[in-house]
mmCIF file of C-alpha atoms in Angstrom:
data_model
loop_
_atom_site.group_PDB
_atom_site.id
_atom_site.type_symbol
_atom_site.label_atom_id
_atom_site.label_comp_id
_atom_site.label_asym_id
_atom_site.label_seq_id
_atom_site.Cartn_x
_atom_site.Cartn_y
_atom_site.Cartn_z
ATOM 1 C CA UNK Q 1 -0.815 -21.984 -28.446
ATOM 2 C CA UNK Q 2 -1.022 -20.385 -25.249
ATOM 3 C CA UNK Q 3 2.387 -21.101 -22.939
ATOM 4 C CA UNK Q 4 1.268 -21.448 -19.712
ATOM 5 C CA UNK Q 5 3.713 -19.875 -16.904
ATOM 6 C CA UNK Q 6 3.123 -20.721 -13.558
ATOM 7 C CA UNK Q 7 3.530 -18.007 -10.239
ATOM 8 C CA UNK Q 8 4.678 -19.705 -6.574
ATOM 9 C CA UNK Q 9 3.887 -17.857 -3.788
ATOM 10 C CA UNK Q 10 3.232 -18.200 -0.066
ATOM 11 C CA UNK Q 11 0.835 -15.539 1.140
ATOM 12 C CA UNK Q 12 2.147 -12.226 -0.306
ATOM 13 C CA UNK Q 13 5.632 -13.222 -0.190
ATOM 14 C CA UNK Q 14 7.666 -12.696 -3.211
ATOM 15 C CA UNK Q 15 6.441 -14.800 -6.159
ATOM 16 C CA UNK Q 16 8.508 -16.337 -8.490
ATOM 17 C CA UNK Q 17 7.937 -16.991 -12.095
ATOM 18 C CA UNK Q 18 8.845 -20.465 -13.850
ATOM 19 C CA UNK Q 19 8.528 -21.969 -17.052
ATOM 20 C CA UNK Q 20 6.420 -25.292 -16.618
ATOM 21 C CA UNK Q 21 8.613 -28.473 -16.651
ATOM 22 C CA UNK Q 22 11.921 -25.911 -16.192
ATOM 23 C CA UNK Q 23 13.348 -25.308 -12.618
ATOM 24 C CA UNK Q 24 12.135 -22.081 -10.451
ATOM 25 C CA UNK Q 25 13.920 -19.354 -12.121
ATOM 26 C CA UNK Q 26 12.852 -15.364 -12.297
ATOM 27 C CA UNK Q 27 11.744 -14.137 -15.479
ATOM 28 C CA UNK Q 28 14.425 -11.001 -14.892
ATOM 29 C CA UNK Q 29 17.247 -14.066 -14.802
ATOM 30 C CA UNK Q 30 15.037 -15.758 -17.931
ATOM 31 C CA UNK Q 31 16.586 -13.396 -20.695
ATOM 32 C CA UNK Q 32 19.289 -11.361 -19.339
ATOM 33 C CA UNK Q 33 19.171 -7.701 -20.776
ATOM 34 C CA UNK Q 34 16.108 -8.295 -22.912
ATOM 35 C CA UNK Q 35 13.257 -7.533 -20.798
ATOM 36 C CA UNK Q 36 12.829 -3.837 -20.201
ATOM 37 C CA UNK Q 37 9.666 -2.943 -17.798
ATOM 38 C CA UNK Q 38 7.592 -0.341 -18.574
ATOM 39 C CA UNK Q 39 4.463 1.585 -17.271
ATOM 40 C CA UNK Q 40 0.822 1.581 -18.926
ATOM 41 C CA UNK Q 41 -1.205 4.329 -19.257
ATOM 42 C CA UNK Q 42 -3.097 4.972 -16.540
ATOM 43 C CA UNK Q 43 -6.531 3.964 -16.340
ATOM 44 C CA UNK Q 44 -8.726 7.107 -17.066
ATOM 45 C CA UNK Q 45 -11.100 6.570 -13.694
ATOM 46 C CA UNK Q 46 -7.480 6.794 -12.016
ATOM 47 C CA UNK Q 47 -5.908 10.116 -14.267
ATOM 48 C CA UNK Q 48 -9.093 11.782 -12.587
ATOM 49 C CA UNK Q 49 -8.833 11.023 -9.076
ATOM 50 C CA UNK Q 50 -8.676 12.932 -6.394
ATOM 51 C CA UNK Q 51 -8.412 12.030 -2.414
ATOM 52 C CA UNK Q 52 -10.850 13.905 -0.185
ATOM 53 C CA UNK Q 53 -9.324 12.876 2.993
ATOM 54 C CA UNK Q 54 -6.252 12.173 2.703
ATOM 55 C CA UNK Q 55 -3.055 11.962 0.149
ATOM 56 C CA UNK Q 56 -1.750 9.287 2.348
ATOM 57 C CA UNK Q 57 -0.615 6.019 1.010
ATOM 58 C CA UNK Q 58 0.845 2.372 2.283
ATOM 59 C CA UNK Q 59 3.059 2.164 -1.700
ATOM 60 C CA UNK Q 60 6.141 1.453 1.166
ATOM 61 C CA UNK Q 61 4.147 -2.106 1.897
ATOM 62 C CA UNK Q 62 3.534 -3.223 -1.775
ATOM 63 C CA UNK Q 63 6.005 -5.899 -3.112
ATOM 64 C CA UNK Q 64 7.822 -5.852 -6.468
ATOM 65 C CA UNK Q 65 7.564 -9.178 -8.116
ATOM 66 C CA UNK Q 66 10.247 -10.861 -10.668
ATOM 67 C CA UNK Q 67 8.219 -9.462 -13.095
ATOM 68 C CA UNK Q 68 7.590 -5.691 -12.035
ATOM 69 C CA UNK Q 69 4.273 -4.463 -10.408
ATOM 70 C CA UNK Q 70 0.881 -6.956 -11.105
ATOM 71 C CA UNK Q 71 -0.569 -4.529 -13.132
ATOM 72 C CA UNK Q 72 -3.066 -4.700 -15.531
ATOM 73 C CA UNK Q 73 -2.484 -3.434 -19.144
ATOM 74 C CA UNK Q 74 -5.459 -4.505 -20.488
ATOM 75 C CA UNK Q 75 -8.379 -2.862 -19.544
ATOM 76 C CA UNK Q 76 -11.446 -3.381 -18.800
ATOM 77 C CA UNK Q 77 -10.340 -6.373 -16.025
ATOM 78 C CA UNK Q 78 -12.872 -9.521 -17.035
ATOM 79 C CA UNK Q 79 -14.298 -10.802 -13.579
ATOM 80 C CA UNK Q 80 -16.152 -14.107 -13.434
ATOM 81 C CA UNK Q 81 -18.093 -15.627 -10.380
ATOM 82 C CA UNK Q 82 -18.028 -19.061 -10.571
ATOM 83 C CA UNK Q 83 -21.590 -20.600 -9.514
ATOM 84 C CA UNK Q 84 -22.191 -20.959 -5.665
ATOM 85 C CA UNK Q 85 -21.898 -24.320 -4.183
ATOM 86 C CA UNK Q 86 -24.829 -23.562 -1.961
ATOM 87 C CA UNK Q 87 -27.912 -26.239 -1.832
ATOM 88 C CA UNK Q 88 -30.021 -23.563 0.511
ATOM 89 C CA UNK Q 89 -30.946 -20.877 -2.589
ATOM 90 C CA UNK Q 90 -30.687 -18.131 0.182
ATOM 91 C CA UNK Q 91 -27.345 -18.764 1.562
ATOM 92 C CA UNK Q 92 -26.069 -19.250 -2.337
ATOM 93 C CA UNK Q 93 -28.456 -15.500 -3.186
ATOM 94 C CA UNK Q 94 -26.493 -14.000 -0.342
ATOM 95 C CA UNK Q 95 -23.478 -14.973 -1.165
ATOM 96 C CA UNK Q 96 -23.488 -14.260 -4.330
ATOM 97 C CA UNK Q 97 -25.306 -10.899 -3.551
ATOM 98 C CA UNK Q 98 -21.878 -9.942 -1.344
ATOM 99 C CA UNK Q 99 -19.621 -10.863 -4.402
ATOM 100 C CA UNK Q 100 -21.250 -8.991 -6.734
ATOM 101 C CA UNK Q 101 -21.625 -6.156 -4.277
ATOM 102 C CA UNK Q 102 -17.528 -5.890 -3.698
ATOM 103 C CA UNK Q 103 -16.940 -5.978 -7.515
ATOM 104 C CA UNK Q 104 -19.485 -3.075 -7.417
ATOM 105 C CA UNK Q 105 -17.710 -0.829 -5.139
ATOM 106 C CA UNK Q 106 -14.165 -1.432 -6.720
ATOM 107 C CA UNK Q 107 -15.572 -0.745 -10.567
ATOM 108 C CA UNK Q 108 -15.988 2.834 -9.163
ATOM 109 C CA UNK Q 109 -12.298 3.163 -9.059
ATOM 110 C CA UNK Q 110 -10.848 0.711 -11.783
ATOM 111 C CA UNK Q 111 -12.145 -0.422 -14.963
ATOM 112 C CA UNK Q 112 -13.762 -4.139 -13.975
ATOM 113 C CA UNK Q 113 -16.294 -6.052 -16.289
ATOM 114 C CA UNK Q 114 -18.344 -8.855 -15.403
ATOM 115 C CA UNK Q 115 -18.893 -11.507 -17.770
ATOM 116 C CA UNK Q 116 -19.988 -15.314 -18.019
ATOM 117 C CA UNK Q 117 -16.894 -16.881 -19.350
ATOM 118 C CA UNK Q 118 -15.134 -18.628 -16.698
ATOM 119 C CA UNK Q 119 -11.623 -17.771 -18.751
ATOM 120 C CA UNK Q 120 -12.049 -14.826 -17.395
ATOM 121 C CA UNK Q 121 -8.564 -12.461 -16.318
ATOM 122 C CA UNK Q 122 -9.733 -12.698 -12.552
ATOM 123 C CA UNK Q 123 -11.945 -15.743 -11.275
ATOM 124 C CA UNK Q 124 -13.864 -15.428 -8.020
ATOM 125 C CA UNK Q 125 -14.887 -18.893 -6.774
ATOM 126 C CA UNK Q 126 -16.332 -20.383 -3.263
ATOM 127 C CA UNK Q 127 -13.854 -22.021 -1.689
ATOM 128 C CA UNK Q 128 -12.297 -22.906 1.464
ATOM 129 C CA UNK Q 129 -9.026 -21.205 0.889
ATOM 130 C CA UNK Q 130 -5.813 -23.178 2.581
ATOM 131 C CA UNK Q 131 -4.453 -22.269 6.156
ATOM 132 C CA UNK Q 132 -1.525 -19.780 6.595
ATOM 133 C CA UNK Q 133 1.908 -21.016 6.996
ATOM 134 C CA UNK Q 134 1.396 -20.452 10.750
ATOM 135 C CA UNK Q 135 -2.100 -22.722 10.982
ATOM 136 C CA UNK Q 136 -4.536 -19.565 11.003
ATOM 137 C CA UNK Q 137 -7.972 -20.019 8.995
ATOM 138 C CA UNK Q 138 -8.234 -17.616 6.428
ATOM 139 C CA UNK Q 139 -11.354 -15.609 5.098
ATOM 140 C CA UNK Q 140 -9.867 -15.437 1.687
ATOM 141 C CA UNK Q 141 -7.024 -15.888 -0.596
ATOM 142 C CA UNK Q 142 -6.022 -14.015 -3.913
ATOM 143 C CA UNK Q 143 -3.768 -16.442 -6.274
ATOM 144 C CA UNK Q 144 -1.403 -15.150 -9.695
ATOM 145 C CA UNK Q 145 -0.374 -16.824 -12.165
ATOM 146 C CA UNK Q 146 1.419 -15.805 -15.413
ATOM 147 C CA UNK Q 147 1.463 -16.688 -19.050
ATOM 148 C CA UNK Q 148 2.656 -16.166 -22.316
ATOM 149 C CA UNK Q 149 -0.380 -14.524 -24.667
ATOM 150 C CA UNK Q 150 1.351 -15.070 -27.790
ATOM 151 C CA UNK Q 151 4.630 -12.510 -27.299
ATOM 152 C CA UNK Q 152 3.545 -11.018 -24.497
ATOM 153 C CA UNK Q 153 3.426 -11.926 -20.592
ATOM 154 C CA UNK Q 154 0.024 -11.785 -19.265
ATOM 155 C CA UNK Q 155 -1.234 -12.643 -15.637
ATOM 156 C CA UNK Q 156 -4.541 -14.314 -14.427
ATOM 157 C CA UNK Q 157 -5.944 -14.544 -10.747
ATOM 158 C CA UNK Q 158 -8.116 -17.043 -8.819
ATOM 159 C CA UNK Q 159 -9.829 -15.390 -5.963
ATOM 160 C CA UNK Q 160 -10.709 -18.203 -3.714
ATOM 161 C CA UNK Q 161 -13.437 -16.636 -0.644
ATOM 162 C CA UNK Q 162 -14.490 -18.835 2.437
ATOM 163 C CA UNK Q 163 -18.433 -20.095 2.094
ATOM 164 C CA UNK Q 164 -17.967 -20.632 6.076
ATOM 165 C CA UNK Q 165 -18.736 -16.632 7.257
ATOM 166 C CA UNK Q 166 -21.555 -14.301 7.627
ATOM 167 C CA UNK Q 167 -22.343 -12.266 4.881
ATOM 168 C CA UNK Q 168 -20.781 -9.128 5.567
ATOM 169 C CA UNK Q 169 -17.587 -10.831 6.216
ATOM 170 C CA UNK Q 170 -17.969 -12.550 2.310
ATOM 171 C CA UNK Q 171 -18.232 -8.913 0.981
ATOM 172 C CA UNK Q 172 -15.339 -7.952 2.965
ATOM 173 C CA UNK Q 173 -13.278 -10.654 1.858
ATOM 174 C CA UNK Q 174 -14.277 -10.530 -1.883
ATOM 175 C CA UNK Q 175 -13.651 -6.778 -1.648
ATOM 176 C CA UNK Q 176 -10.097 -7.407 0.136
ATOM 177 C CA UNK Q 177 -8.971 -9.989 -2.012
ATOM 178 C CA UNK Q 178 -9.956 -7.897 -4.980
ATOM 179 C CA UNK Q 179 -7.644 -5.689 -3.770
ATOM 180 C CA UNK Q 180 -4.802 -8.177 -3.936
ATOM 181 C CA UNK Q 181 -6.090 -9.051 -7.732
ATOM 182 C CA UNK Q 182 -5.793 -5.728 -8.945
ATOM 183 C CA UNK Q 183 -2.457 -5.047 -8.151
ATOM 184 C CA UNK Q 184 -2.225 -4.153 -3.946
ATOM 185 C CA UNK Q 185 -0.053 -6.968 -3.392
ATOM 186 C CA UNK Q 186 0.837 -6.010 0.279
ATOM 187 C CA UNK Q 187 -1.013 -5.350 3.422
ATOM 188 C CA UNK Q 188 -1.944 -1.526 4.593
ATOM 189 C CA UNK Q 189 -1.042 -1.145 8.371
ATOM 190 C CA UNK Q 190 -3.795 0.598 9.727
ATOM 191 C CA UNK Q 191 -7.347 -1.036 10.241
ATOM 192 C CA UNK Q 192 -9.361 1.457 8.259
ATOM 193 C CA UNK Q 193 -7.886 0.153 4.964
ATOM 194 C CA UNK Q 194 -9.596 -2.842 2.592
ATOM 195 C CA UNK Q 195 -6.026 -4.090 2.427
ATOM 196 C CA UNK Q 196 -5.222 -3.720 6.634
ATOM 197 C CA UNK Q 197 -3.801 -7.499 6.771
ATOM 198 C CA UNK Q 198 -6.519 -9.001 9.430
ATOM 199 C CA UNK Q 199 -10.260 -9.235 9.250
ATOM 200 C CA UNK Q 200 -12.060 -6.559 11.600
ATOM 201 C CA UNK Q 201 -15.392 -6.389 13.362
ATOM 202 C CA UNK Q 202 -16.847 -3.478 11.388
ATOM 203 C CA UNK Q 203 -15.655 -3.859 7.644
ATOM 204 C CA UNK Q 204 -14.375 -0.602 6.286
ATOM 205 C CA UNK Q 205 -15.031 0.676 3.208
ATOM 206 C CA UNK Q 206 -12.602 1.049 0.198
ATOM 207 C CA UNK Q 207 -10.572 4.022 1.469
ATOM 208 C CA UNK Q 208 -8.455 7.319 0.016
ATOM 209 C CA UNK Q 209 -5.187 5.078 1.282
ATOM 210 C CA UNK Q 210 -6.637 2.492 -0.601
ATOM 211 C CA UNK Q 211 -6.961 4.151 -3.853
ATOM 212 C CA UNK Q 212 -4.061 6.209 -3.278
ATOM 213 C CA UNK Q 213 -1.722 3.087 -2.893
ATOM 214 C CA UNK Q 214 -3.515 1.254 -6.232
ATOM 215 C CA UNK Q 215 -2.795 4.437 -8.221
ATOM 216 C CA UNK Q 216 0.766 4.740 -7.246
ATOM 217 C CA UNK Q 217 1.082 1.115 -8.109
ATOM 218 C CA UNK Q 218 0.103 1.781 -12.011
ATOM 219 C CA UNK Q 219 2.479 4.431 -12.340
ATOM 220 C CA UNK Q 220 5.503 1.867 -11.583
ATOM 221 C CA UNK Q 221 7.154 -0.295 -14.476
ATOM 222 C CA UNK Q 222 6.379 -3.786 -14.834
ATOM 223 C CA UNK Q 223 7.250 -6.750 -17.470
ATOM 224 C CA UNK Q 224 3.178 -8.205 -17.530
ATOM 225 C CA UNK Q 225 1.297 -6.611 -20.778
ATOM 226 C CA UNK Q 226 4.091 -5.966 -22.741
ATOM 227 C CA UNK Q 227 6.644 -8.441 -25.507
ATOM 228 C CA UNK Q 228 9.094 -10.439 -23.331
ATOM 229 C CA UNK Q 229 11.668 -11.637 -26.335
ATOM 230 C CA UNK Q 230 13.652 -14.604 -25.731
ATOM 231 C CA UNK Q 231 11.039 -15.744 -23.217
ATOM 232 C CA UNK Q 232 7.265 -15.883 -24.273
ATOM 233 C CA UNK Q 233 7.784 -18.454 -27.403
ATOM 234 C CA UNK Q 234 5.989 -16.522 -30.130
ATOM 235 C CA UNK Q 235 8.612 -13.536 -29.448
#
C-alpha cells in the first residue's frame, strides 16, 4: 500500500512534510541520522546543455525543502491534462492548445511525457487557483505533495491554471507553473525569466537563466527518489 505523505505550503514558502494523522513534523526531524540526501544523475538533455547568452543563474532564490531539492529521480516526468471544463469547444481547443503548447517548450529541456492516466507524477487541471495570502488573484498555482512509493519518498504535483485569462496568458501560466513542478521552487528577479514572480504584458520565453537555475537545481542533494528507512513503512 501506498503511504500517502502530505506537503503544507503557502506560496513558495518553506513546505513541510507530515505523516497523515501525525502532527507537522520535517522528514529531516522524522528519523534522526538515517536519511542521507543524495543527487541523481543528471538528466541527459541537461549533461548536454549549453547557455548561448548567458551563464547567469537565480540558484540564490530557490528554496531547500525538509526534504532536499524537488527533484525528480525518475525520469521521463508523466504529465496529465485533466479535461477542460469549457462548454464553448473553442475556448476549451484553446485552452487546451496553450497547455499542451507550454509542456512542448519545456520537453526541449527536461525529459516530460504526456500520457492519459490522471495518476500521473504532475497533473495540470483548470482551475481557479486560491488568492495569495495578501488577497491578489493569481494566474496559476503549482502544489507538492509527498509519499511513500514502497521504501522510497516520492513527490507528486497538481498544477492548478486560471480558465479566467486570454490565451497567451494560459500558456504563460502553464509554462510558469511548470517551472515550479519541475523543481524551480523560487521566483527569478528579473522580468525576462518564466519564473520572474509576476505576470508581464509580453510573456517571455523559457530563458538561459531559466535553464541555468533548473540545472543547478539537479546537481544538489535531496531525500525524494531515494530509501528513507525508519520513515517510508516498507523500509
Amino acid at each position: 500500500m501506498v503511504s500517502l505523505v502530505a506537503l503544507l505550503c503557502t506560496g513558495l514558502g518553506s513546505p513541510v512534510l507530515h505523516e497523515e494523522g501525525r502532527p507537522s513534523v520535517a522528514i529531516a526531524q522524522a528519523a534522526p541520522g538515517t536519511l542521507d540526501p543524495k543527487p541523481h544523475p543528471l538528466p541527459a538533455i541537461l549533461q548536454t546543455w549549453s547557455p548561448t547568452q548567458t551563464s547567469e543563474d537565480y540558484f540564490d532564490q530557490i528554496s531547500q525543502l525538509s526534504v532536499g531539492y524537488l527533484v525528480w529521480g525518475d525520469r521521463p516526468v508523466s504529465v496529465y491534462v485533466a479535461p477542460s471544463q469549457f462548454q464553448d469547444a473553442q475556448r476549451s481547443q484553446l485552452w487546451q492548445q496553450g497547455v499542451n503548447e507550454a509542456i512542448g517548450e519545456w520537453q526541449k529541456y527536461f525529459p516530460l511525457q504526456q500520457t492519459q492516466t490522471p495518476n500521473a507524477d504532475i497533473v495540470i487541471e483548470q482551475v481557479k487557483p486560491n488568492r495569495t495570502s495578501q488577497g491578489r488573484v493569481r494566474s496559476g498555482q503549482a502544489i507538492p505533495a509527498a509519499y511513500c512509493d514502497g521504501d522510497r519518498l516520492a513527490h507528486r504535483f497538481q498544477v492548478q491554471i486560471s480558465p479566467t485569462q486570454a490565451s497567451q496568458y494560459i500558456r504563460a501560466a502553464t509554462r510558469h507553473e511548470l517551472g515550479h513542478a519541475l523543481g524551480i521552487w523560487g521566483h527569478s528577479p528579473n522580468p525576462e525569466d518564466v519564473l520572474y514572480a509576476a505576470q508581464v504584458r509580453q510573456p517571455p520565453p523559457i530563458s538561459d537563466r531559466d535553464i541555468n537555475t533548473l540545472k543547478r537545481i539537479y546537481q544538489q542533494p535531496t531525500l525524494l527518489g531515494w530509501p528513507a528507512p525508519g520513515y517510508c513503512p516498507n523500509s
